Coordinates of C-alpha atoms and ligand atoms in Angstrom, one line a residue:
M15 CA -132.1 -47.9 54.0
K16 CA -129.5 -50.6 53.0
R17 CA -129.8 -51.8 49.5
C18 CA -131.6 -55.1 49.2
N19 CA -129.2 -56.5 46.6
S20 CA -125.7 -57.6 47.6
T21 CA -123.7 -55.2 45.4
K22 CA -120.6 -54.1 47.2
I23 CA -119.6 -50.5 46.6
C24 CA -116.5 -48.4 47.4
L25 CA -116.5 -44.6 47.7
G26 CA -113.1 -43.1 46.9
I27 CA -112.0 -39.6 47.6
E28 CA -109.1 -38.0 45.8
A29 CA -107.6 -34.8 47.2
T30 CA -103.8 -34.7 46.8
A31 CA -103.5 -31.4 45.0
D32 CA -105.8 -29.2 43.0
D33 CA -108.6 -31.7 42.4
F34 CA -111.3 -32.9 44.7
G35 CA -112.7 -36.0 43.2
V36 CA -115.2 -38.7 44.3
G37 CA -115.6 -42.1 42.6
L38 CA -118.1 -44.8 43.3
L39 CA -117.2 -48.3 42.0
D40 CA -118.7 -51.7 42.5
F41 CA -116.4 -54.5 43.5
E42 CA -116.4 -55.8 39.9
G43 CA -114.8 -52.5 38.7
K44 CA -117.9 -50.9 37.2
V45 CA -117.7 -47.1 37.6
L46 CA -121.0 -45.8 38.9
A47 CA -119.8 -42.2 39.3
N48 CA -116.6 -40.2 38.9
V49 CA -117.1 -36.6 39.8
N50 CA -114.6 -33.9 40.1
S51 CA -114.0 -30.2 41.0
T52 CA -110.7 -28.5 40.1
F53 CA -109.3 -25.6 42.0
I54 CA -108.2 -22.9 39.6
P55 CA -105.9 -20.2 41.2
E56 CA -106.6 -16.6 40.3
T57 CA -102.9 -16.0 39.8
G58 CA -99.7 -17.9 40.4
G59 CA -99.4 -21.6 41.3
I60 CA -101.5 -23.9 43.5
H61 CA -101.4 -22.6 47.0
P62 CA -102.0 -25.7 49.2
R63 CA -104.2 -23.9 51.8
E64 CA -106.3 -22.2 49.1
A65 CA -106.7 -25.5 47.3
A66 CA -107.7 -27.2 50.6
R67 CA -110.3 -24.4 51.2
H68 CA -111.7 -25.1 47.7
H69 CA -112.0 -28.9 48.6
A70 CA -113.6 -28.2 51.9
K71 CA -116.1 -25.9 50.3
N72 CA -117.0 -28.3 47.5
A73 CA -116.7 -31.7 49.3
G74 CA -120.4 -31.9 50.2
R75 CA -121.6 -30.9 46.8
I76 CA -119.3 -33.3 44.9
I77 CA -120.1 -36.3 47.2
S78 CA -123.9 -35.6 46.8
K79 CA -123.4 -35.4 43.0
A80 CA -121.6 -38.7 43.0
F81 CA -124.5 -40.4 44.9
Q82 CA -127.0 -38.8 42.5
T83 CA -125.1 -39.9 39.4
A84 CA -124.7 -43.5 40.7
K85 CA -128.4 -43.5 41.9
I86 CA -127.4 -45.0 45.2
E87 CA -127.7 -44.0 48.9
P88 CA -124.8 -43.4 51.4
Q89 CA -126.0 -46.6 53.2
D90 CA -125.1 -48.6 50.1
I91 CA -121.4 -48.0 50.7
T92 CA -119.3 -51.0 51.8
V93 CA -116.0 -49.3 52.3
V94 CA -114.5 -45.7 52.0
A95 CA -111.1 -45.1 50.5
F96 CA -109.1 -41.9 50.4
S97 CA -105.8 -40.7 48.9
Q98 CA -103.5 -40.9 51.9
G99 CA -100.5 -39.5 50.0
P100 CA -98.2 -38.4 48.5
G101 CA -99.5 -34.8 48.0
L102 CA -100.0 -31.4 49.6
G103 CA -100.6 -31.6 53.3
P104 CA -103.7 -29.3 53.6
C105 CA -105.3 -30.9 50.6
L106 CA -104.7 -34.4 51.8
R107 CA -106.0 -33.6 55.3
T108 CA -109.2 -32.1 53.9
G109 CA -109.9 -35.3 51.8
A110 CA -109.0 -37.5 54.7
T111 CA -111.3 -35.6 57.1
A112 CA -114.2 -36.1 54.6
A113 CA -113.4 -39.8 54.3
R114 CA -113.1 -40.4 58.0
A115 CA -116.4 -38.6 58.7
L116 CA -118.2 -40.7 56.1
A117 CA -116.6 -44.0 57.3
S118 CA -117.4 -43.2 60.9
Y119 CA -121.0 -42.1 60.2
L120 CA -121.7 -45.1 58.0
N121 CA -119.8 -47.4 60.3
V122 CA -117.8 -48.9 57.4
P123 CA -114.0 -49.6 57.1
L124 CA -111.6 -47.1 55.9
V125 CA -108.7 -47.7 53.4
G126 CA -105.8 -45.4 52.7
V127 CA -104.6 -45.4 49.1
N128 CA -101.4 -44.4 47.5
H129 CA -102.2 -41.9 44.8
C130 CA -99.5 -43.1 42.4
V131 CA -100.5 -46.8 42.8
A132 CA -104.1 -45.7 42.1
H133 CA -103.1 -44.1 38.8
I134 CA -101.6 -47.4 37.7
E135 CA -104.4 -49.6 39.0
I136 CA -107.2 -47.7 37.3
G137 CA -105.1 -47.6 34.1
K138 CA -104.9 -51.4 34.2
L139 CA -108.6 -51.7 34.9
V140 CA -109.7 -49.6 32.0
T141 CA -107.1 -50.9 29.4
G142 CA -107.1 -54.6 30.5
F143 CA -103.3 -54.5 30.8
T144 CA -101.9 -56.7 33.5
D145 CA -98.2 -56.0 33.9
P146 CA -97.2 -52.7 32.2
I147 CA -94.4 -50.3 32.3
T148 CA -96.3 -47.1 33.3
L149 CA -95.2 -43.6 32.4
Y150 CA -97.1 -41.4 34.8
V151 CA -96.7 -37.7 34.1
S152 CA -98.8 -35.2 35.9
G153 CA -98.8 -31.8 37.7
G154 CA -97.0 -33.4 40.7
N155 CA -95.3 -36.5 39.5
T156 CA -93.1 -37.8 36.7
I157 CA -92.4 -41.5 37.1
V158 CA -91.5 -44.5 35.0
T159 CA -92.6 -47.6 37.0
A160 CA -93.4 -51.3 36.8
F161 CA -94.1 -54.1 39.2
D162 CA -91.0 -56.1 40.1
A163 CA -90.1 -58.3 43.0
G164 CA -93.3 -57.8 44.9
R165 CA -93.7 -54.0 44.6
Y166 CA -94.1 -51.2 42.1
R167 CA -90.6 -50.0 41.5
I168 CA -89.5 -46.6 40.3
F169 CA -87.2 -47.1 37.3
G170 CA -86.8 -43.4 36.6
E171 CA -88.3 -40.2 38.0
T172 CA -87.8 -36.4 38.1
L173 CA -85.1 -35.3 40.4
D174 CA -86.8 -31.9 41.0
I175 CA -90.2 -30.7 39.6
A176 CA -92.8 -32.7 37.7
L177 CA -93.2 -32.0 34.0
G178 CA -96.8 -30.9 34.4
N179 CA -95.7 -28.3 36.9
C180 CA -92.9 -27.2 34.6
L181 CA -95.4 -26.7 31.7
D182 CA -97.8 -24.8 34.0
V183 CA -95.2 -22.4 35.4
F184 CA -93.9 -21.7 31.9
A185 CA -97.4 -21.1 30.7
R186 CA -98.2 -18.7 33.5
E187 CA -94.9 -16.8 32.9
A188 CA -96.1 -16.4 29.3
G189 CA -99.3 -14.9 30.5
L190 CA -101.5 -17.8 29.5
R191 CA -104.6 -18.6 31.6
Q192 CA -106.1 -21.8 32.7
Q193 CA -109.8 -22.3 32.1
E194 CA -112.3 -25.0 33.1
G195 CA -111.7 -28.0 30.8
M196 CA -108.6 -26.4 29.4
P197 CA -105.5 -27.0 31.6
L198 CA -102.4 -24.9 31.0
G199 CA -100.6 -28.0 29.5
A200 CA -103.3 -28.2 26.9
V201 CA -103.0 -24.5 26.1
V202 CA -99.2 -25.0 25.5
E203 CA -100.1 -28.0 23.3
N204 CA -102.3 -25.9 21.1
L205 CA -99.7 -23.2 20.7
A206 CA -97.0 -25.9 20.0
K207 CA -99.0 -27.0 17.0
K208 CA -98.2 -23.7 15.3
G209 CA -94.5 -23.9 16.2
E210 CA -91.9 -24.3 13.4
V211 CA -88.5 -23.6 14.9
L212 CA -86.7 -26.0 17.3
V213 CA -85.0 -23.7 19.9
D214 CA -82.1 -25.1 21.9
L215 CA -83.1 -26.2 25.5
P216 CA -81.2 -28.4 28.0
Y217 CA -81.8 -32.1 27.5
S218 CA -81.5 -33.3 31.1
V219 CA -81.5 -37.1 31.4
K220 CA -79.3 -38.3 34.3
G221 CA -79.0 -42.1 34.2
M222 CA -82.7 -43.1 34.4
D223 CA -83.8 -39.9 36.0
L224 CA -84.9 -36.5 34.6
S225 CA -84.6 -32.9 35.6
F226 CA -86.9 -30.1 34.6
S227 CA -86.0 -27.2 36.8
G228 CA -83.0 -26.0 34.8
F229 CA -85.0 -26.7 31.7
L230 CA -87.8 -24.5 33.0
T231 CA -85.3 -21.7 33.9
A232 CA -83.9 -21.9 30.4
G233 CA -87.4 -21.8 28.8
V234 CA -88.4 -18.8 30.9
R235 CA -85.1 -17.0 30.1
L236 CA -85.8 -17.5 26.3
L237 CA -89.3 -16.2 26.8
R238 CA -88.2 -13.1 28.5
S239 CA -85.5 -12.5 25.8
K240 CA -88.4 -12.0 23.4
K241 CA -86.2 -13.4 20.6
Y242 CA -88.6 -16.3 19.8
R243 CA -92.3 -16.7 19.0
L244 CA -94.2 -18.2 21.9
E245 CA -95.4 -20.9 19.5
D246 CA -91.8 -22.0 18.8
L247 CA -91.0 -22.1 22.5
C248 CA -94.0 -24.2 23.3
F249 CA -93.1 -26.5 20.4
S250 CA -89.5 -26.8 21.5
I251 CA -90.4 -27.4 25.2
Q252 CA -92.6 -30.3 24.1
E253 CA -90.2 -31.8 21.7
V254 CA -87.3 -31.8 24.2
A255 CA -89.2 -32.8 27.3
F256 CA -91.2 -35.5 25.6
S257 CA -88.0 -36.9 24.0
M258 CA -86.5 -37.1 27.5
L259 CA -89.5 -39.1 28.7
T260 CA -89.5 -41.4 25.7
E261 CA -85.8 -42.2 26.1
V262 CA -86.1 -43.2 29.8
T263 CA -89.3 -45.2 29.1
E264 CA -87.6 -47.0 26.3
R265 CA -84.7 -48.0 28.5
A266 CA -87.1 -49.2 31.2
L267 CA -88.9 -51.4 28.6
A268 CA -85.6 -52.8 27.3
H269 CA -84.4 -53.5 30.9
T270 CA -87.6 -55.2 32.1
E271 CA -88.6 -56.8 28.8
K272 CA -92.3 -56.0 29.6
I273 CA -94.6 -56.1 26.7
E274 CA -97.2 -53.4 27.7
L275 CA -96.7 -49.7 28.0
L276 CA -99.3 -47.5 29.7
L277 CA -99.3 -43.7 29.6
T278 CA -101.2 -41.9 32.3
G279 CA -101.4 -38.6 34.3
G280 CA -102.7 -35.2 33.1
V281 CA -99.7 -34.6 30.7
G282 CA -100.6 -38.0 29.2
A283 CA -103.5 -36.2 27.4
N284 CA -100.9 -34.6 25.2
K285 CA -101.2 -35.9 21.6
R286 CA -97.6 -35.2 20.7
L287 CA -96.4 -37.2 23.7
Q288 CA -98.8 -40.0 22.9
T289 CA -97.4 -40.1 19.3
M290 CA -93.8 -40.2 20.3
L291 CA -94.4 -43.1 22.7
K292 CA -96.5 -44.9 20.1
I293 CA -93.6 -44.7 17.6
M294 CA -91.2 -46.1 20.2
A295 CA -93.6 -48.8 21.4
D296 CA -94.2 -50.0 17.7
E297 CA -90.5 -50.2 17.2
H298 CA -90.2 -52.5 20.2
D299 CA -93.4 -54.5 19.3
V300 CA -94.9 -53.5 22.7
R301 CA -98.6 -53.1 23.3
Y302 CA -99.4 -49.5 24.1
C303 CA -102.4 -47.8 25.7
V304 CA -103.2 -44.2 26.8
V305 CA -105.5 -44.0 29.8
P306 CA -108.6 -42.1 28.9
K307 CA -108.6 -38.5 30.3
Q308 CA -111.3 -39.0 32.9
Y309 CA -109.2 -41.7 34.5
A310 CA -105.7 -40.2 33.7
L311 CA -106.2 -36.9 35.4
D312 CA -106.6 -37.0 39.2
N313 CA -109.9 -38.6 39.9
G314 CA -111.9 -40.4 42.6
A315 CA -112.6 -43.5 40.6
M316 CA -108.9 -44.6 40.8
I317 CA -108.9 -44.2 44.6
A318 CA -112.2 -46.2 44.9
W319 CA -110.8 -49.0 42.7
T320 CA -107.5 -49.3 44.5
G321 CA -109.4 -49.1 47.8
I322 CA -111.4 -52.2 46.6
L323 CA -108.2 -54.1 45.7
A324 CA -106.6 -53.3 49.1
Y325 CA -109.8 -54.0 51.1
K326 CA -110.0 -57.5 49.6
Y327 CA -106.6 -58.1 51.2
G328 CA -107.7 -56.7 54.5
L329 CA -105.7 -53.6 54.2
I330 CA -108.0 -51.3 56.3
I331 CA -106.8 -48.7 58.7
P332 CA -108.3 -47.6 62.0
I333 CA -109.5 -44.0 61.9
E334 CA -107.1 -43.0 64.7
N335 CA -104.1 -44.2 62.6
S336 CA -105.3 -42.7 59.3
Y337 CA -102.8 -39.9 59.2
V338 CA -101.8 -38.6 55.8
R339 CA -98.4 -39.4 54.3
L340 CA -97.1 -36.4 52.3
K341 CA -94.0 -38.2 50.9
W342 CA -95.4 -41.7 50.6
R343 CA -93.3 -43.3 47.8
L344 CA -94.5 -45.8 45.4
E345 CA -92.0 -48.5 46.3
E346 CA -93.1 -48.3 50.0
V347 CA -96.6 -49.6 49.2
D348 CA -97.7 -53.1 49.9
A349 CA -99.6 -54.3 46.8
P350 CA -100.4 -58.0 47.6
W351 CA -103.2 -58.0 45.0
V352 CA -100.7 -57.7 42.1
K353 CA -99.4 -61.0 40.8
G354 CA -95.7 -60.3 40.2
Ligands
AMP412 P1 -103.0 -34.2 37.1 O1 -101.9 -33.7 38.0 O2 -102.8 -35.6 36.7 O3 -104.3 -33.8 37.6 O4 -102.8 -33.4 35.7 C1 -102.7 -32.0 35.7 C2 -101.5 -31.6 34.8 O5 -101.6 -32.1 33.5 C3 -101.3 -30.1 34.7 O6 -99.9 -29.8 34.9 C4 -101.8 -29.8 33.3 O7 -101.2 -28.7 32.7 C5 -101.3 -31.1 32.6 N1 -102.0 -31.3 31.3 C6 -103.3 -31.5 31.1 N2 -103.6 -31.6 29.8 C7 -102.4 -31.5 29.1 C8 -102.0 -31.6 27.8 N3 -102.9 -31.8 26.8 N4 -100.7 -31.5 27.5 C9 -99.8 -31.3 28.5 N5 -100.1 -31.2 29.8 C10 -101.4 -31.3 30.1
MG413 MG1 -104.7 -32.4 39.4

């Protein structure tokens, strides 16, 4: 039965990589549910097809849990949004299939959302920022971005791997294990607290861009040399990588003269990174916010919220054209809802 009140609600599905998330938000931006299940590989990295299998297996359960949490019925949904890209093909396609099935069954419109834009928009919603420089650092992305001349522009980004991926690969090489509620980056962070010696690692800032693959190789080589304590290596990796991020972010701030700085993405949960950016933001008299963890890691709420923003501007897609976009770049996205 349709709800008798007129509250409009969006269901958002996130499935770009290791997380399958479902968010339910009303059109005012109130989060009614934000439920997630993370694929944890037995060994090695994230295998796209294994992660997709996890999503397919858990989709029904997570969607039901979101409805139970929000205390609403599927018929209360006004629009369905899904992460259309960028991301891993099999994962994106699994999320898209669930979204298409729901939209078609409920006979409601479908909106395709850019995952990176969603990180920024939920960050703005929960912090109240309107026009920030955003540092978005996660398992799959490392981007410094801001809205400029009608679009979100990339001021700096990784030229190879994302910092989160770099931390995860290093941690696995060191034999560390990921657990529920304790991502590998957080394990590295805990060890880094006990580090004392700053070991030399390549500082790779190229113009406004960053590189972490040579940095990772150097870290792994030092690890295998067994010359240093793991705590010192974790400490050094954090100090060098986070300095690189802070430098590029500082230059983006100076260039754009924006007065808000937003930190988001899974790596944004790191206290040392948060502190470095805070010191820099204070020096420039810039307002600074860290997006709370439940909205900084990959989540369904951010897809639902961005879906609402896009839907209000009529940006819906027919199911037959709702193909996923594995390499969908931030600056290719139309964002008419942003006042630039
Ligand atoms: P996301 O891709 O946004 O879901 O974030 C996942 C990434 O964030 C993984 O690479 C994690 O290892 C990393 N991560 C999570 N918590 C922390 C932390 N406290 N410090 C550094 N990295 C973290
Ligand atoms: Mg993730």
